[in-house]
Short mmCIF file of C-alpha atoms in Angstrom, two decimals:
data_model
loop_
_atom_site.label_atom_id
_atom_site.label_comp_id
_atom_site.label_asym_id
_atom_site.label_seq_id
_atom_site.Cartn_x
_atom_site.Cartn_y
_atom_site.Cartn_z
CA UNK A 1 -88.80 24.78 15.85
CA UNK A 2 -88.08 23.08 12.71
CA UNK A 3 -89.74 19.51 12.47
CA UNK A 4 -89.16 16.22 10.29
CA UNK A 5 -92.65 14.89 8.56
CA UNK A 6 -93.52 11.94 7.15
CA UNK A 7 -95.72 11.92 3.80
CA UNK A 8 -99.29 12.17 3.98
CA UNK A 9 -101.47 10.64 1.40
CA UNK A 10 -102.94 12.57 -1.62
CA UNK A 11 -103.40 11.08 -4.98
CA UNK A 12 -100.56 11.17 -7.64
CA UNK A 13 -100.99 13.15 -11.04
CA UNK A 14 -100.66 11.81 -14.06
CA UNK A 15 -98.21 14.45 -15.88
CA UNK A 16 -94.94 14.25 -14.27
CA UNK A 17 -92.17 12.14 -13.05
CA UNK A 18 -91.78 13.95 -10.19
CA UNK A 19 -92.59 12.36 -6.33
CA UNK A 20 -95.23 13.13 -4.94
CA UNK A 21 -97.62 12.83 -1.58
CA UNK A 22 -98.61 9.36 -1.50
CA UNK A 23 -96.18 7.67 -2.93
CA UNK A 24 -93.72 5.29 -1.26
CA UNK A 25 -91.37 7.96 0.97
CA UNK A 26 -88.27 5.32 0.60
CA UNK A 27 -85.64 6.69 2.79
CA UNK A 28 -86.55 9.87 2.72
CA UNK A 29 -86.39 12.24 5.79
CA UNK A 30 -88.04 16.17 5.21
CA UNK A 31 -86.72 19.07 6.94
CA UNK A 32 -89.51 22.37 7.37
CA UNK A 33 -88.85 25.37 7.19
CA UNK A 34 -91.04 27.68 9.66
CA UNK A 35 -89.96 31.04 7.96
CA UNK A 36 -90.18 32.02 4.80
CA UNK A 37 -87.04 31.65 3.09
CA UNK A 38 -86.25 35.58 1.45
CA UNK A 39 -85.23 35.03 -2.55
CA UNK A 40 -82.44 36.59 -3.87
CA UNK A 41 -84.21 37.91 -6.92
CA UNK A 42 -87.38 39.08 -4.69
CA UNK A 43 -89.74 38.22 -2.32
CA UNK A 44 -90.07 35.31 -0.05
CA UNK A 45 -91.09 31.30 -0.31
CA UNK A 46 -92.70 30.24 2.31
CA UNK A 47 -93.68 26.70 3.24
CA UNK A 48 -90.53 25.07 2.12
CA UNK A 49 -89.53 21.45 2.84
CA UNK A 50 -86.20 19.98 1.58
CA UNK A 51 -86.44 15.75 1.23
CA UNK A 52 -83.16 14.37 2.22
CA UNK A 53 -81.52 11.33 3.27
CA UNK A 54 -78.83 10.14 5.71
CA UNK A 55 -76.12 6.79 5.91
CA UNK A 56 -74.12 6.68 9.07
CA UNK A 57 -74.52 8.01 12.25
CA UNK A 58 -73.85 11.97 14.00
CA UNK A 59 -70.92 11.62 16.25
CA UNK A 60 -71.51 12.98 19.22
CA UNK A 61 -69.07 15.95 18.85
CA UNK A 62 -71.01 16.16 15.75
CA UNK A 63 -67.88 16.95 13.69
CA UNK A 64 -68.17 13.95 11.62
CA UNK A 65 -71.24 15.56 8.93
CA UNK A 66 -70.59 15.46 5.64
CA UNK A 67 -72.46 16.75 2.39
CA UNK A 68 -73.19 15.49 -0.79
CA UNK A 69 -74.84 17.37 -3.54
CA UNK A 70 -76.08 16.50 -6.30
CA UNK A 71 -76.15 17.58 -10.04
CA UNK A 72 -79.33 18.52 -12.41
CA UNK A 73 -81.51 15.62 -12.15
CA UNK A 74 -80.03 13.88 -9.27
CA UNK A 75 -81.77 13.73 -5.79
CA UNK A 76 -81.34 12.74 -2.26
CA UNK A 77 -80.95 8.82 -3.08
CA UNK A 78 -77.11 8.98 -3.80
CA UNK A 79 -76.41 5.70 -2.50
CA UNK A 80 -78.75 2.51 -1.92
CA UNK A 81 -80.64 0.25 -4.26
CA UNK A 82 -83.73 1.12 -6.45
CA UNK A 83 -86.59 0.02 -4.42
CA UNK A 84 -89.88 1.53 -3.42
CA UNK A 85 -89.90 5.54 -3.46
CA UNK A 86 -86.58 5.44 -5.46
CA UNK A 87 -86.86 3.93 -8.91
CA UNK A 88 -83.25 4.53 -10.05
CA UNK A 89 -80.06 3.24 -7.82
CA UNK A 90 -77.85 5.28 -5.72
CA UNK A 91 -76.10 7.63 -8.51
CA UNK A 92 -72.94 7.75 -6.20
CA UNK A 93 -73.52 4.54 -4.33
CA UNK A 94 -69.90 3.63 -5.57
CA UNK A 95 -68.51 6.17 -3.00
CA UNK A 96 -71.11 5.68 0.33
CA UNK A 97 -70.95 3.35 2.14
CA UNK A 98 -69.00 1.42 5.29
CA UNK A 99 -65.38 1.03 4.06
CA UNK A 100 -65.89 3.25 0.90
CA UNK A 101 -64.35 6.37 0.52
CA UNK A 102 -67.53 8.35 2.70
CA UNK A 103 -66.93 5.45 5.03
CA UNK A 104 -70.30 5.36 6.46
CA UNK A 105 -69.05 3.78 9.57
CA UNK A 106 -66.78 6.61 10.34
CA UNK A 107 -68.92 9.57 8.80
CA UNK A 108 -72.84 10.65 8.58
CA UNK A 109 -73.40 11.88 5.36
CA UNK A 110 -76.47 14.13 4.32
CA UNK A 111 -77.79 14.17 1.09
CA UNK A 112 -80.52 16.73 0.58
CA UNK A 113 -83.13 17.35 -2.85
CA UNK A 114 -82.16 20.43 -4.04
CA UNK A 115 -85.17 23.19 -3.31
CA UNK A 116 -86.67 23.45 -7.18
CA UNK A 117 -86.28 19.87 -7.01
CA UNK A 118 -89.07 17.21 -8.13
CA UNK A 119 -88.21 13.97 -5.16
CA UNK A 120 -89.76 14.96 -2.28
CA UNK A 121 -88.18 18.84 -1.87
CA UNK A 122 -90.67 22.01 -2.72
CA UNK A 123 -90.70 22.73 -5.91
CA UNK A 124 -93.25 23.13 -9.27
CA UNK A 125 -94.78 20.06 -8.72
CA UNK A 126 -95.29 20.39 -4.96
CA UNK A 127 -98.41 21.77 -3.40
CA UNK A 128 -98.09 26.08 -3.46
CA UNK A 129 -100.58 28.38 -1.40
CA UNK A 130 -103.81 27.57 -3.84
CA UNK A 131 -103.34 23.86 -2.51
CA UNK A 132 -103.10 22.77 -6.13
CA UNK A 133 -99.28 22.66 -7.78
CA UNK A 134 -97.01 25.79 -8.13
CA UNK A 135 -96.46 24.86 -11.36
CA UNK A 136 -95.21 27.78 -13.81
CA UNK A 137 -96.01 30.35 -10.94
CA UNK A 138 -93.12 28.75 -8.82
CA UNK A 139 -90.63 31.97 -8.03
CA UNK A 140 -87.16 31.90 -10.15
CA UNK A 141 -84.48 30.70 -7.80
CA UNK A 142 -80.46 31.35 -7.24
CA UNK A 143 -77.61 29.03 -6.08
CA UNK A 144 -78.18 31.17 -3.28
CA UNK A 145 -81.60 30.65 -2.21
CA UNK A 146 -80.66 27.08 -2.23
CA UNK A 147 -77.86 26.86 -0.22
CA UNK A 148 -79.47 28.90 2.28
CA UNK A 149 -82.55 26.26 2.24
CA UNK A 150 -79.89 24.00 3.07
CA UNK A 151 -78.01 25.90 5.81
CA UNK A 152 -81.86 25.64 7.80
CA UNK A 153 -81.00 21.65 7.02
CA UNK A 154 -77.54 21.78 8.69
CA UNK A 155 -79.45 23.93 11.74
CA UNK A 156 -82.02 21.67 12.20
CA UNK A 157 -79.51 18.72 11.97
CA UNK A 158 -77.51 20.40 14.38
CA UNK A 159 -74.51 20.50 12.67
CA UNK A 160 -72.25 23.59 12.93
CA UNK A 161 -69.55 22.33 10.53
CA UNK A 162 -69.06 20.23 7.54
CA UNK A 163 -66.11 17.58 7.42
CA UNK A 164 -66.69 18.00 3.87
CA UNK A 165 -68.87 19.69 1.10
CA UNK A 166 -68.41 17.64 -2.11
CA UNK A 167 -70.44 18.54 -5.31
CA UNK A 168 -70.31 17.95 -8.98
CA UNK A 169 -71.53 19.93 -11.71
CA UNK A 170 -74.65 22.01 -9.97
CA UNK A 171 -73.84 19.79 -7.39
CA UNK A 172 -70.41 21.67 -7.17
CA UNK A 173 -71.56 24.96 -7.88
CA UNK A 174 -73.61 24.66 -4.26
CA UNK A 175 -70.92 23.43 -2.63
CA UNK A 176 -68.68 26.70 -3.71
CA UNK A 177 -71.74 28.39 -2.59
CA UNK A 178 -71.05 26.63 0.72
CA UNK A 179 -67.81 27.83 1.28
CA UNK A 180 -68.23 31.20 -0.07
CA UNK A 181 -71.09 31.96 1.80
CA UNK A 182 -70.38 29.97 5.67
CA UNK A 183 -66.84 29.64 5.18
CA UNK A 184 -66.33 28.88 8.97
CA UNK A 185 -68.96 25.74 8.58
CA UNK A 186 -67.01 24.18 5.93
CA UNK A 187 -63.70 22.11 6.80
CA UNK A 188 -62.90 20.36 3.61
CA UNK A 189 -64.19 21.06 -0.07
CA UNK A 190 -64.19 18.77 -2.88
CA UNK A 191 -65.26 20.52 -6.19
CA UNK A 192 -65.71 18.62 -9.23
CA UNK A 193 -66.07 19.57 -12.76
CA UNK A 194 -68.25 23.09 -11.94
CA UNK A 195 -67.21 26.41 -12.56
CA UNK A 196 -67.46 29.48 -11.15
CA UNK A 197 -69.57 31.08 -12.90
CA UNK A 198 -72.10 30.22 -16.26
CA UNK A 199 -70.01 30.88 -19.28
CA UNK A 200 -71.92 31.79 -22.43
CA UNK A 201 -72.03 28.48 -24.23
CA UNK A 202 -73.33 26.97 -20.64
CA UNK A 203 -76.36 29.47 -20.96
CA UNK A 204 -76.52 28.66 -24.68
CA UNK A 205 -76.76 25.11 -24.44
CA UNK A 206 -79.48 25.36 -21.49
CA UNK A 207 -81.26 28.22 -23.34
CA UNK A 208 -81.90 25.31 -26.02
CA UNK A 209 -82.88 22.95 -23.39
CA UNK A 210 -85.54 25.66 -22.25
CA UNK A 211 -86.96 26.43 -25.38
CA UNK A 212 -87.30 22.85 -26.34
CA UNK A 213 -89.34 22.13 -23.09
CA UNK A 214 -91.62 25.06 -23.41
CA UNK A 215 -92.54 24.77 -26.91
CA UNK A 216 -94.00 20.98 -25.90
CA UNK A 217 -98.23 21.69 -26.49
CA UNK A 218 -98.53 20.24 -23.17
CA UNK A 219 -96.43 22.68 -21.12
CA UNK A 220 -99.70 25.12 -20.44
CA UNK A 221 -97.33 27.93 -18.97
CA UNK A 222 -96.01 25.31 -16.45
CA UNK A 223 -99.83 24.19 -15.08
CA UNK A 224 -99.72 21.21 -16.90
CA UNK A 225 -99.77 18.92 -13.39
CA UNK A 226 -103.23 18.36 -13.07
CA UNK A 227 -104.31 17.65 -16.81
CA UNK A 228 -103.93 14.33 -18.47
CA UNK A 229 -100.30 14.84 -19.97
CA UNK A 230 -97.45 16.52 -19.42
CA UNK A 231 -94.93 17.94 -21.69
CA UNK A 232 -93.03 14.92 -22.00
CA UNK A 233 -91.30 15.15 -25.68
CA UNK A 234 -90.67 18.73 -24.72
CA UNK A 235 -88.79 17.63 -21.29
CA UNK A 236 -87.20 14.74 -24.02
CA UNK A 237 -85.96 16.88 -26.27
CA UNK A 238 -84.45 18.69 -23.89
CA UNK A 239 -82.54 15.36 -22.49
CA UNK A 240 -81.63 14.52 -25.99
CA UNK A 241 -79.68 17.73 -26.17
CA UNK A 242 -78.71 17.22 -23.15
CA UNK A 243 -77.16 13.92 -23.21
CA UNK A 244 -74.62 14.46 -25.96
CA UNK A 245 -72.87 17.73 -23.76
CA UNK A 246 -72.53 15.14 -20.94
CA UNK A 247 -70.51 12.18 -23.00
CA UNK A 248 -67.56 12.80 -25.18
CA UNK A 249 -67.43 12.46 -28.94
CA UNK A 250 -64.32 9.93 -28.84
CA UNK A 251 -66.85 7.61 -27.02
CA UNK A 252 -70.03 7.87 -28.96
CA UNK A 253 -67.54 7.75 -31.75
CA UNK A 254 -66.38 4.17 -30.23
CA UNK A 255 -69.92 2.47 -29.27
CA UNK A 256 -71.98 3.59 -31.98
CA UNK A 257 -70.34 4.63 -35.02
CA UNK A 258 -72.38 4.81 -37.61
CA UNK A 259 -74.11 1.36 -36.84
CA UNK A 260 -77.97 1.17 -37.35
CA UNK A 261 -80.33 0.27 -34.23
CA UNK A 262 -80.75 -3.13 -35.06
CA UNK A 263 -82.69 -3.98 -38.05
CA UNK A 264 -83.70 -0.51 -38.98
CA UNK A 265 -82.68 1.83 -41.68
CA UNK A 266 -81.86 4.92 -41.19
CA UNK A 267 -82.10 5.67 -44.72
CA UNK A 268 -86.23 4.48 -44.74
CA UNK A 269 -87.09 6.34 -41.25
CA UNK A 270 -85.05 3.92 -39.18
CA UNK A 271 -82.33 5.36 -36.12
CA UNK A 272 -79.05 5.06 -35.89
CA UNK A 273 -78.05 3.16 -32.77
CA UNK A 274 -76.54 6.84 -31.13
CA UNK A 275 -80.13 8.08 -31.94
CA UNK A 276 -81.67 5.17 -29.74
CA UNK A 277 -79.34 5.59 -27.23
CA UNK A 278 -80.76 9.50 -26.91
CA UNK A 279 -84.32 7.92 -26.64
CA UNK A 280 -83.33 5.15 -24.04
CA UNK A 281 -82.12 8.18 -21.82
CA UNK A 282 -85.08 10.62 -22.85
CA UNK A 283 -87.21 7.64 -22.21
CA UNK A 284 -85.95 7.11 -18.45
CA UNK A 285 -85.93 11.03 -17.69
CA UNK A 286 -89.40 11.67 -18.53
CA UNK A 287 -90.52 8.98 -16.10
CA UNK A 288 -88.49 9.99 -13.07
CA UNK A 289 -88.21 13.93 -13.62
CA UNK A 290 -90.91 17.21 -13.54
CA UNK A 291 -90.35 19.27 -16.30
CA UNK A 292 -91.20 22.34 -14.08
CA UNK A 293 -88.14 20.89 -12.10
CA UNK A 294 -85.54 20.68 -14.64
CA UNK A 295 -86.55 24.79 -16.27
CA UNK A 296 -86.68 26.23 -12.82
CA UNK A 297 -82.90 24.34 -11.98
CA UNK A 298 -81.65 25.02 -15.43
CA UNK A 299 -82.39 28.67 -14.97
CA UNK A 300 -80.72 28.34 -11.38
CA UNK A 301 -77.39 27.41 -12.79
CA UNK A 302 -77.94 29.67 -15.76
CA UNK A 303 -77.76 32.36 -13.01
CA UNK A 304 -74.59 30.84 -11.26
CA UNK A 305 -72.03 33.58 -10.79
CA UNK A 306 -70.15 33.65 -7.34
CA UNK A 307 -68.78 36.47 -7.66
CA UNK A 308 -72.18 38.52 -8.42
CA UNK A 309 -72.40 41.51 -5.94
CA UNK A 310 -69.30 40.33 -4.47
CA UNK A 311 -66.51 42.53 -6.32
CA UNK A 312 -66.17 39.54 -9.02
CA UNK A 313 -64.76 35.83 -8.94
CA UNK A 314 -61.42 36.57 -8.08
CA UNK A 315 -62.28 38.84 -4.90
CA UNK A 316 -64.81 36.02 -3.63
CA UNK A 317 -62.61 32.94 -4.01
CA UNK A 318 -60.33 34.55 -1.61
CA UNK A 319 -63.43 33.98 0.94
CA UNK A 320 -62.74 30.18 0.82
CA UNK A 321 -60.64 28.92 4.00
CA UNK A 322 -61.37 24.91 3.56
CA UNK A 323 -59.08 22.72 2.87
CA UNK A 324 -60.46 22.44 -0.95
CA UNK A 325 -59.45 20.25 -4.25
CA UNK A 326 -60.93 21.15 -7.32
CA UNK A 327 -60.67 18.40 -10.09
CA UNK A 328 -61.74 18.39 -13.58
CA UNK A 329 -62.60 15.93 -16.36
CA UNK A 330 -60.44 15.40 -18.87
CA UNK A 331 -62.59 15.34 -21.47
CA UNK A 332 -65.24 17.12 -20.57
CA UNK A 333 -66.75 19.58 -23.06
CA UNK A 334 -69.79 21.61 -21.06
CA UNK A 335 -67.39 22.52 -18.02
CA UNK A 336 -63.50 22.49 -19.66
CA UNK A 337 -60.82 22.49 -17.88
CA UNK A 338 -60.04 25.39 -17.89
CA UNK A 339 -62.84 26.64 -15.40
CA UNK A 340 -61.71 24.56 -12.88
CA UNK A 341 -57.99 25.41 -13.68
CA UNK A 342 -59.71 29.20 -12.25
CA UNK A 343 -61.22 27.91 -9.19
CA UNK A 344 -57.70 25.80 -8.26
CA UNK A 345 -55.78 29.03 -8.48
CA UNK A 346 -58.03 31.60 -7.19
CA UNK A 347 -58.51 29.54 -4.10
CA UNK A 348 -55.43 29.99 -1.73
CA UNK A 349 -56.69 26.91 0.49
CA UNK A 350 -56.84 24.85 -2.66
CA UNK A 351 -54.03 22.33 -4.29
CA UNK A 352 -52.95 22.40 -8.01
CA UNK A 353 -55.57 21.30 -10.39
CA UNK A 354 -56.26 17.10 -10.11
CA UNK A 355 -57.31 15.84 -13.55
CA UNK A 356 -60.06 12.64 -13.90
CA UNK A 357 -58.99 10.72 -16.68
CA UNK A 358 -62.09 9.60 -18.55
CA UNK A 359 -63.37 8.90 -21.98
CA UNK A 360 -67.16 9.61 -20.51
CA UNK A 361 -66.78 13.27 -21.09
CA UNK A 362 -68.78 15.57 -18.34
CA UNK A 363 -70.70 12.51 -16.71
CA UNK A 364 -66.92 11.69 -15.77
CA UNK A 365 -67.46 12.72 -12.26
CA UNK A 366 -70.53 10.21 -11.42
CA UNK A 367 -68.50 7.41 -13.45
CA UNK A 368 -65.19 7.41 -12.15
CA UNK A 369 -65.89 6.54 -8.72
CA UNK A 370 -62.30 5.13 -7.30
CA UNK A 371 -60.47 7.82 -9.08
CA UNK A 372 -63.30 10.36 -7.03
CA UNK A 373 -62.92 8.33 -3.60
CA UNK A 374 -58.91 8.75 -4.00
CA UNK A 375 -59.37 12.52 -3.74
CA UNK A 376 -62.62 12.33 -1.10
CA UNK A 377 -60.17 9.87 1.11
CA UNK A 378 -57.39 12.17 0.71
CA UNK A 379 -58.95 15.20 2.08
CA UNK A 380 -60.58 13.58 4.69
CA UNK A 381 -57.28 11.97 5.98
CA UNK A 382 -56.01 15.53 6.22
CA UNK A 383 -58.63 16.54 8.60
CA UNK A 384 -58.58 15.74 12.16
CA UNK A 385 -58.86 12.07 13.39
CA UNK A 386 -62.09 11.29 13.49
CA UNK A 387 -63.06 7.57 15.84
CA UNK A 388 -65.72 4.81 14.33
CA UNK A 389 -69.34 5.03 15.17
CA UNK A 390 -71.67 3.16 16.74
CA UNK A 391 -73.68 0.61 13.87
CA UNK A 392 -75.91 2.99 12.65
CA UNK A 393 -79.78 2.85 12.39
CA UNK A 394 -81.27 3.08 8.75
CA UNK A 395 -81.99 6.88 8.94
CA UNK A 396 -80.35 9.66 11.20
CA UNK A 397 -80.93 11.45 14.05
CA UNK A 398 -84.55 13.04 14.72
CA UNK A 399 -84.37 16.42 14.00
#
């Protein structure tokens, strides 16, 4: 029988942002695996947990689930304030909520930690069989394996069927997973600015991202979470890079220019105000993230192919039966349009191609939150009626 725990306490180490046993649990719930989870690329993980949280409550048809994944270094805290356990706000908390478009009064909405994750889900910084970290001996880990850690969620939750899967970016590529994989759990499907499968330049720019992590003196192989520092400016660097694939160039173009930061000079070892901007977000990364975390997920999506020992994209779309929209960022240069222009045709269930108009490049999706909710209310009215629930307690249902 799978079980819900709460945390235990065991000191904190020093060398990562990551969560960790002890700290303050914040909403989190944890679902446990009891059998090993099989890996795609070989062997097994056992002892997994996956850190998630709820809003709203499980009708008691149970038809009225619906789930929300997140992208790279998101977590389970996708709407709420920051507060104890959770030092950053909600990252959708635009969309959840009662009379938003997840109306949390009419829908119970699951938000798990990706497995590889570093907020509360088993991952490099969580305890592996030695008792001490997994650190760089933490297994490689598919799309796959991570959706299935997710379908022992949905089990354990009793839920047999998504009103809808809704994911951006990694987020998104999980929630084709979904509806690839368990097409007959999956009612709607909202897919935003992901892609079917890694192209080149994706791997390319991640590849950087890697390198840039690992060549930090601190990274020790990956066992860096019990010494006295981690491999922060490696994990920084790696943000830096990052950052400037997830925003447009017409925008930095418009809020920094050329401008120095302030009083320095960039001309006598000064920044740039675009430069600080890099190191505000490096800054806030490296405080709240595991650097274990973000190689093992950036090798995760480097891996992302749907069609992979499934007779190729176009074959495997055809699996999808849910009523599906697949919308893409206007100007977004990591995942162009024309990636999700491929999903929106090769998936007979799905409408044309909806376009987010946004000068925020890829981070589009998390910004644009009423143009988002207009396409999450519009599947969801296509689905069945579905009648208000009860007030809802603070977490869901025991599991």
């Amino acid at each position: 029988m799978n079980t819900v725990l709460t945390p235990s306490q065991v000191p904190l180490p020093p060398a990562s942002g990551a969560w960790r046993e002890g700290d303050p649990p914040g909403r989190r719930q944890w679902y446990v695996r009891e059998q090993p989870l099989t890996l795609e690329a070989d062997g097994e993980l056992g002892g997994v947990r996956l850190a998630f949280e709820t809003w709203g409550r499980l009708a008691s048809d149970r038809r009225n689930a619906v789930l929300v994944l997140h992208a790279l270094t998101g977590d389970s805290h996708a709407a709420g304030v920051a507060e104890p356990g959770h030092p950053t706000p909600g990252w959708w908390d635009g969309l959840i909520g009662p009379g938003r478009a997840l109306d949390t009064d009419r829908f119970f909405v699951v938000a798990p930690n990706v497995l590889g994750g570093c907020q509360g889900s088993t991952g490099p910084s969580s305890s592996g069989p030695s008792g001490r970290p997994w650190g760089g001996d933490f297994p490689f880990l598919t799309q796959r394996d991570q959706v299935a850690a997710e379908v022992g969620l949905a089990d354990a939750l009793g839920i047999e069927h998504w009103a809808l899967v809704v994911g951006g970016s990694m987020g998104g590529m999980r929630a084709l997973e979904w509806a690839v994989s368990y097409p007959e759990r999956v009612d709607a499907l909202l897919l935003l600015a992901t892609t079917a499968a890694a192209s080149a330049e994706q791997i390319a720019w991640a590849d950087i991202q890697l390198h840039a992590t690992r060549s930090d003196p601190h990274w020790h192989g990956g066992h860096y979470h019990q010494a006295g520092s981690g491999p922060h400016d490696g994990l920084g660097q790696a943000r830096r890079i990052a950052h400037v694939t997830y925003r447009s160039e017409p925008e930095l173009q418009v809020r920094f220019g050329r401008l120095p930061q302030g009083a320095e000079d960039p001309w006598r070892g000064g920044r740039y105000q675009v430069g600080s901007y890099l190191d505000h977000h490096s800054d806030k990364l490296v405080r709240r993230f595991d650097a274990g975390s973000y190689v093992v997920l950036s090798e995760a999506m480097n891996s992302h192919d749907i069609g992979r020992g499934r007779g190729g994209v176009r074959a495997v779309l055809n699996r999808v039966s849910a009523r599906t929209l697949v919308a893409a960022v206007d100007s977004d240069r990591l995942y162009p349009l024309s990636q999700q222009a491929e999903l929106a045709a090769g998936i007979a269930s799905a409408d044309h191609l909806r376009v987010v108009e946004s000068p925020y490049g890829h981070d589009g999706f998390l910004i644009e939150t009423e143009q988002v909710g207009a396409l999450v209310r519009e599947l969801l009215r296509a689905g069945p009626s579905l009648p208000p629930t009860p007030e809802s307690p603070p977490h869901g249902p025991p599991v």
